[in-house]
Amino acid sequence: VGMESAKKWFEDIRGKVRFVENGGSPSVLSECCLNMVLTGNPGTGKTTLARLIFKFLRAYGVLKKDRFVEANALELKGEYCGQTAPRVISTIRSAMGGCLFLDEAYGLAGKETFSQEAVRTLLTEVENNRTSVMVILAGYRDKMGQFMRADPGLPRRFPMKIHLGDYSPDQLVGIAKEKATQQ
C-alpha cells in the first residue's frame, strides 16, 4: 500500500473528525482501525512519521491521551519461559489512550516459543484494546513482509501499510542545508 492509500486513510479519519465536530456521534472515531505498519530503510522517517500521525490523531481527539511510547520489539521477548507475555501486555498498557510505536517489529518473529508467544500476545492485546490504543509497527520492508506472514491475524489487525522511500541525493542536500541554517 502506498502513499495514495495513506492519503485516503487520513482523509477518512479527517472526514470522521469533521462529522463529530459538526455534532455527529463521537463513536464513529472509536470504530476506526488505527493500527498500521511503516516500512522503509534507515533514515527515511518512520519514527518521525509515527510521531506526526500521533500528534494529528491526538489533536483531533481520536487518541485520548498524550502518550507516545517507543519500544524495540526485541525488548519485548523474555529470556525465560513466562516473561514474554507480561512484557508485551505491560508495553501495550503503558500506551493506553495513545500510541505504541514498535520499532524493528520483525524482531518478534521466529520459530522459538518466545516469538510465538510475543506475536500471539500482541494480537490478543491489539484486538482486546482496538479502540483504546494505536499500535504502529515499523521496520525494513522485506523483513516486515516476512513478519506480517508469520500469523494470519497480523494483516487483519494492521491493515494500513505505508512505505517510505529513500531520499534522493538532491533531497538530502536540501535537508542538510535547511538543518544547517536552523543552527
PDB file of C-alpha atoms in Angstrom:
ATOM      1  CA  VAL A   1       0.000   0.000   0.000  1.00  0.00           C
ATOM      2  CA  GLY A   2       1.451   3.321  -0.975  1.00  0.00           C
ATOM      3  CA  MET A   3       1.031   6.970  -0.228  1.00  0.00           C
ATOM      4  CA  GLU A   4      -2.287   7.174  -2.091  1.00  0.00           C
ATOM      5  CA  SER A   5      -3.829   4.664   0.296  1.00  0.00           C
ATOM      6  CA  ALA A   6      -2.346   6.557   3.223  1.00  0.00           C
ATOM      7  CA  LYS A   7      -3.870   9.794   1.932  1.00  0.00           C
ATOM      8  CA  LYS A   8      -7.260   8.081   1.638  1.00  0.00           C
ATOM      9  CA  TRP A   9      -6.904   6.747   5.182  1.00  0.00           C
ATOM     10  CA  PHE A  10      -6.095  10.227   6.527  1.00  0.00           C
ATOM     11  CA  GLU A  11      -8.985  11.739   4.549  1.00  0.00           C
ATOM     12  CA  ASP A  12     -11.309   9.118   6.018  1.00  0.00           C
ATOM     13  CA  ILE A  13     -10.130   9.987   9.540  1.00  0.00           C
ATOM     14  CA  ARG A  14     -10.426  13.725   8.806  1.00  0.00           C
ATOM     15  CA  GLY A  15     -13.938  13.210   7.463  1.00  0.00           C
ATOM     16  CA  LYS A  16     -14.952  11.404  10.628  1.00  0.00           C
ATOM     17  CA  VAL A  17     -13.409  14.159  12.754  1.00  0.00           C
ATOM     18  CA  ARG A  18     -15.384  16.788  10.791  1.00  0.00           C
ATOM     19  CA  PHE A  19     -18.543  14.738  11.267  1.00  0.00           C
ATOM     20  CA  VAL A  20     -18.016  14.725  15.031  1.00  0.00           C
ATOM     21  CA  GLU A  21     -17.122  18.439  15.076  1.00  0.00           C
ATOM     22  CA  ASN A  22     -20.421  19.161  13.319  1.00  0.00           C
ATOM     23  CA  GLY A  23     -22.418  17.370  16.005  1.00  0.00           C
ATOM     24  CA  GLY A  24     -22.139  13.745  14.919  1.00  0.00           C
ATOM     25  CA  SER A  25     -21.654  10.911  17.368  1.00  0.00           C
ATOM     26  CA  PRO A  26     -18.036  10.576  18.636  1.00  0.00           C
ATOM     27  CA  SER A  27     -18.459   6.806  18.453  1.00  0.00           C
ATOM     28  CA  VAL A  28     -17.502   6.931  14.750  1.00  0.00           C
ATOM     29  CA  LEU A  29     -13.951   7.782  15.815  1.00  0.00           C
ATOM     30  CA  SER A  30     -13.661   4.736  18.040  1.00  0.00           C
ATOM     31  CA  GLU A  31     -14.734   2.484  15.167  1.00  0.00           C
ATOM     32  CA  CYS A  32     -11.630   3.311  13.130  1.00  0.00           C
ATOM     33  CA  CYS A  33      -8.826   0.768  12.985  1.00  0.00           C
ATOM     34  CA  LEU A  34      -5.787   2.944  13.576  1.00  0.00           C
ATOM     35  CA  ASN A  35      -3.070   0.283  13.662  1.00  0.00           C
ATOM     36  CA  MET A  36      -0.534   0.456  10.881  1.00  0.00           C
ATOM     37  CA  VAL A  37       2.788  -0.713   9.508  1.00  0.00           C
ATOM     38  CA  LEU A  38       5.503   1.714   8.426  1.00  0.00           C
ATOM     39  CA  THR A  39       8.339   0.378   6.314  1.00  0.00           C
ATOM     40  CA  GLY A  40      11.481   1.935   4.921  1.00  0.00           C
ATOM     41  CA  ASN A  41      15.231   1.975   5.113  1.00  0.00           C
ATOM     42  CA  PRO A  42      17.107   3.673   7.968  1.00  0.00           C
ATOM     43  CA  GLY A  43      16.713   7.441   7.879  1.00  0.00           C
ATOM     44  CA  THR A  44      13.541   7.553   5.795  1.00  0.00           C
ATOM     45  CA  GLY A  45      11.494   8.992   8.644  1.00  0.00           C
ATOM     46  CA  LYS A  46       9.499   6.088  10.076  1.00  0.00           C
ATOM     47  CA  THR A  47       9.759   7.314  13.664  1.00  0.00           C
ATOM     48  CA  THR A  48       9.157  10.934  12.666  1.00  0.00           C
ATOM     49  CA  LEU A  49       6.073   9.987  10.645  1.00  0.00           C
ATOM     50  CA  ALA A  50       4.742   7.884  13.535  1.00  0.00           C
ATOM     51  CA  ARG A  51       5.114  10.870  15.872  1.00  0.00           C
ATOM     52  CA  LEU A  52       3.349  13.161  13.390  1.00  0.00           C
ATOM     53  CA  ILE A  53       0.480  10.704  12.929  1.00  0.00           C
ATOM     54  CA  PHE A  54       0.157  10.500  16.706  1.00  0.00           C
ATOM     55  CA  LYS A  55       0.124  14.306  17.048  1.00  0.00           C
ATOM     56  CA  PHE A  56      -2.508  14.597  14.303  1.00  0.00           C
ATOM     57  CA  LEU A  57      -4.798  11.995  15.870  1.00  0.00           C
ATOM     58  CA  ARG A  58      -4.252  13.421  19.346  1.00  0.00           C
ATOM     59  CA  ALA A  59      -5.008  16.975  18.184  1.00  0.00           C
ATOM     60  CA  TYR A  60      -8.334  15.851  16.748  1.00  0.00           C
ATOM     61  CA  GLY A  61      -9.280  13.856  19.824  1.00  0.00           C
ATOM     62  CA  VAL A  62      -9.043  10.477  18.127  1.00  0.00           C
ATOM     63  CA  LEU A  63      -6.392   9.471  20.666  1.00  0.00           C
ATOM     64  CA  LYS A  64      -7.433  10.457  24.167  1.00  0.00           C
ATOM     65  CA  LYS A  65      -4.095  10.687  25.994  1.00  0.00           C
ATOM     66  CA  ASP A  66      -0.793  12.367  25.283  1.00  0.00           C
ATOM     67  CA  ARG A  67       1.119   9.097  25.342  1.00  0.00           C
ATOM     68  CA  PHE A  68       3.591   8.080  22.663  1.00  0.00           C
ATOM     69  CA  VAL A  69       5.541   5.018  23.786  1.00  0.00           C
ATOM     70  CA  GLU A  70       8.529   3.855  21.740  1.00  0.00           C
ATOM     71  CA  ALA A  71       9.878   0.338  22.114  1.00  0.00           C
ATOM     72  CA  ASN A  72      12.093  -2.027  20.190  1.00  0.00           C
ATOM     73  CA  ALA A  73      10.451  -5.392  19.569  1.00  0.00           C
ATOM     74  CA  LEU A  74      13.463  -7.277  20.895  1.00  0.00           C
ATOM     75  CA  GLU A  75      12.842  -5.670  24.311  1.00  0.00           C
ATOM     76  CA  LEU A  76       9.502  -7.492  24.476  1.00  0.00           C
ATOM     77  CA  LYS A  77      10.883 -11.002  24.244  1.00  0.00           C
ATOM     78  CA  GLY A  78      11.557 -12.680  27.527  1.00  0.00           C
ATOM     79  CA  GLU A  79      14.686 -14.527  28.497  1.00  0.00           C
ATOM     80  CA  TYR A  80      12.785 -17.192  30.389  1.00  0.00           C
ATOM     81  CA  CYS A  81       9.524 -19.006  29.881  1.00  0.00           C
ATOM     82  CA  GLY A  82       6.606 -16.885  31.022  1.00  0.00           C
ATOM     83  CA  GLN A  83       8.334 -13.496  30.697  1.00  0.00           C
ATOM     84  CA  THR A  84       7.276 -12.557  27.164  1.00  0.00           C
ATOM     85  CA  ALA A  85       3.502 -12.203  27.523  1.00  0.00           C
ATOM     86  CA  PRO A  86       3.720  -9.910  30.580  1.00  0.00           C
ATOM     87  CA  ARG A  87       6.280  -7.705  28.798  1.00  0.00           C
ATOM     88  CA  VAL A  88       4.065  -7.346  25.727  1.00  0.00           C
ATOM     89  CA  ILE A  89       0.983  -6.679  27.853  1.00  0.00           C
ATOM     90  CA  SER A  90       2.812  -4.132  30.025  1.00  0.00           C
ATOM     91  CA  THR A  91       4.171  -2.272  26.999  1.00  0.00           C
ATOM     92  CA  ILE A  92       0.776  -2.061  25.328  1.00  0.00           C
ATOM     93  CA  ARG A  93      -0.905  -0.997  28.562  1.00  0.00           C
ATOM     94  CA  SER A  94       1.697   1.754  29.047  1.00  0.00           C
ATOM     95  CA  ALA A  95       0.472   3.302  25.785  1.00  0.00           C
ATOM     96  CA  MET A  96      -3.275   3.078  26.524  1.00  0.00           C
ATOM     97  CA  GLY A  97      -5.177   6.063  25.209  1.00  0.00           C
ATOM     98  CA  GLY A  98      -2.245   6.955  22.968  1.00  0.00           C
ATOM     99  CA  CYS A  99       0.168   5.246  20.613  1.00  0.00           C
ATOM    100  CA  LEU A 100       2.706   2.435  20.854  1.00  0.00           C
ATOM    101  CA  PHE A 101       5.485   2.659  18.261  1.00  0.00           C
ATOM    102  CA  LEU A 102       7.148  -0.744  17.953  1.00  0.00           C
ATOM    103  CA  ASP A 103      10.382  -0.412  16.000  1.00  0.00           C
ATOM    104  CA  GLU A 104      12.022  -3.382  14.338  1.00  0.00           C
ATOM    105  CA  ALA A 105       8.764  -5.249  14.902  1.00  0.00           C
ATOM    106  CA  TYR A 106      10.034  -8.185  12.852  1.00  0.00           C
ATOM    107  CA  GLY A 107      12.206  -8.945  15.911  1.00  0.00           C
ATOM    108  CA  LEU A 108       9.110 -10.583  17.386  1.00  0.00           C
ATOM    109  CA  ALA A 109       9.051 -13.200  14.618  1.00  0.00           C
ATOM    110  CA  GLY A 110      10.787 -16.527  14.772  1.00  0.00           C
ATOM    111  CA  LYS A 111      10.248 -20.194  15.395  1.00  0.00           C
ATOM    112  CA  GLU A 112      11.134 -20.212  19.075  1.00  0.00           C
ATOM    113  CA  THR A 113       8.459 -20.277  21.760  1.00  0.00           C
ATOM    114  CA  PHE A 114       9.190 -16.710  22.892  1.00  0.00           C
ATOM    115  CA  SER A 115       8.470 -15.369  19.404  1.00  0.00           C
ATOM    116  CA  GLN A 116       5.217 -17.251  19.015  1.00  0.00           C
ATOM    117  CA  GLU A 117       4.116 -16.112  22.467  1.00  0.00           C
ATOM    118  CA  ALA A 118       5.032 -12.494  21.646  1.00  0.00           C
ATOM    119  CA  VAL A 119       3.038 -12.451  18.386  1.00  0.00           C
ATOM    120  CA  ARG A 120       0.004 -14.185  19.923  1.00  0.00           C
ATOM    121  CA  THR A 121       0.001 -11.826  22.904  1.00  0.00           C
ATOM    122  CA  LEU A 122       0.417  -8.778  20.660  1.00  0.00           C
ATOM    123  CA  LEU A 123      -2.529  -9.870  18.525  1.00  0.00           C
ATOM    124  CA  THR A 124      -4.714 -10.565  21.564  1.00  0.00           C
ATOM    125  CA  GLU A 125      -3.902  -7.241  23.210  1.00  0.00           C
ATOM    126  CA  VAL A 126      -4.389  -5.271  19.982  1.00  0.00           C
ATOM    127  CA  GLU A 127      -7.759  -6.926  19.425  1.00  0.00           C
ATOM    128  CA  ASN A 128      -8.916  -6.525  23.027  1.00  0.00           C
ATOM    129  CA  ASN A 129      -7.892  -2.861  23.089  1.00  0.00           C
ATOM    130  CA  ARG A 130      -8.573  -1.847  19.491  1.00  0.00           C
ATOM    131  CA  THR A 131     -10.400   1.339  20.493  1.00  0.00           C
ATOM    132  CA  SER A 132      -8.009   2.229  23.340  1.00  0.00           C
ATOM    133  CA  VAL A 133      -4.570   2.246  21.760  1.00  0.00           C
ATOM    134  CA  MET A 134      -2.961   2.738  18.367  1.00  0.00           C
ATOM    135  CA  VAL A 135      -0.073   0.415  17.549  1.00  0.00           C
ATOM    136  CA  ILE A 136       2.393   1.299  14.794  1.00  0.00           C
ATOM    137  CA  LEU A 137       4.772  -1.455  13.712  1.00  0.00           C
ATOM    138  CA  ALA A 138       7.903  -0.317  11.889  1.00  0.00           C
ATOM    139  CA  GLY A 139      10.864  -1.876  10.150  1.00  0.00           C
ATOM    140  CA  TYR A 140      12.567  -2.727   6.894  1.00  0.00           C
ATOM    141  CA  ARG A 141      10.179  -3.596   4.073  1.00  0.00           C
ATOM    142  CA  ASP A 142      11.411  -7.131   3.341  1.00  0.00           C
ATOM    143  CA  LYS A 143      11.639  -8.187   6.986  1.00  0.00           C
ATOM    144  CA  MET A 144       8.238  -6.647   7.799  1.00  0.00           C
ATOM    145  CA  GLY A 145       6.734  -8.536   4.847  1.00  0.00           C
ATOM    146  CA  GLN A 146       8.016 -11.790   6.305  1.00  0.00           C
ATOM    147  CA  PHE A 147       6.803 -10.812   9.766  1.00  0.00           C
ATOM    148  CA  MET A 148       3.304  -9.993   8.532  1.00  0.00           C
ATOM    149  CA  ARG A 149       3.096 -13.525   7.106  1.00  0.00           C
ATOM    150  CA  ALA A 150       4.056 -15.059  10.476  1.00  0.00           C
ATOM    151  CA  ASP A 151       0.413 -15.115  11.604  1.00  0.00           C
ATOM    152  CA  PRO A 152      -2.784 -14.636   9.578  1.00  0.00           C
ATOM    153  CA  GLY A 153      -4.103 -12.247  12.234  1.00  0.00           C
ATOM    154  CA  LEU A 154      -1.369  -9.661  11.663  1.00  0.00           C
ATOM    155  CA  PRO A 155      -2.575  -8.255   8.312  1.00  0.00           C
ATOM    156  CA  ARG A 156      -6.148  -8.033   9.609  1.00  0.00           C
ATOM    157  CA  ARG A 157      -5.162  -6.103  12.725  1.00  0.00           C
ATOM    158  CA  PHE A 158      -2.653  -3.890  10.899  1.00  0.00           C
ATOM    159  CA  PRO A 159      -4.479  -3.066   7.670  1.00  0.00           C
ATOM    160  CA  MET A 160      -2.758   0.235   6.804  1.00  0.00           C
ATOM    161  CA  LYS A 161       0.718  -0.078   5.343  1.00  0.00           C
ATOM    162  CA  ILE A 162       2.874   2.875   4.366  1.00  0.00           C
ATOM    163  CA  HIS A 163       6.270   2.507   2.714  1.00  0.00           C
ATOM    164  CA  LEU A 164       8.696   5.411   2.921  1.00  0.00           C
ATOM    165  CA  GLY A 165      11.117   5.518   0.003  1.00  0.00           C
ATOM    166  CA  ASP A 166      14.716   6.635   0.201  1.00  0.00           C
ATOM    167  CA  TYR A 167      15.585  10.297  -0.220  1.00  0.00           C
ATOM    168  CA  SER A 168      17.259  11.356  -3.450  1.00  0.00           C
ATOM    169  CA  PRO A 169      20.713  12.992  -3.240  1.00  0.00           C
ATOM    170  CA  ASP A 170      19.103  16.374  -4.010  1.00  0.00           C
ATOM    171  CA  GLN A 171      16.575  15.920  -1.205  1.00  0.00           C
ATOM    172  CA  LEU A 172      19.363  15.041   1.244  1.00  0.00           C
ATOM    173  CA  VAL A 173      21.287  18.176   0.245  1.00  0.00           C
ATOM    174  CA  GLY A 174      18.139  20.247   0.790  1.00  0.00           C
ATOM    175  CA  ILE A 175      17.587  18.720   4.229  1.00  0.00           C
ATOM    176  CA  ALA A 176      21.223  19.319   5.187  1.00  0.00           C
ATOM    177  CA  LYS A 177      21.047  22.967   4.057  1.00  0.00           C
ATOM    178  CA  GLU A 178      17.810  23.543   5.975  1.00  0.00           C
ATOM    179  CA  LYS A 179      19.226  21.999   9.142  1.00  0.00           C
ATOM    180  CA  ALA A 180      22.472  23.987   8.820  1.00  0.00           C
ATOM    181  CA  THR A 181      20.596  27.282   8.586  1.00  0.00           C
ATOM    182  CA  GLN A 182      18.464  26.405  11.643  1.00  0.00           C
ATOM    183  CA  GLN A 183      21.514  26.056  13.901  1.00  0.00           C
TER     184      GLN A 183
END
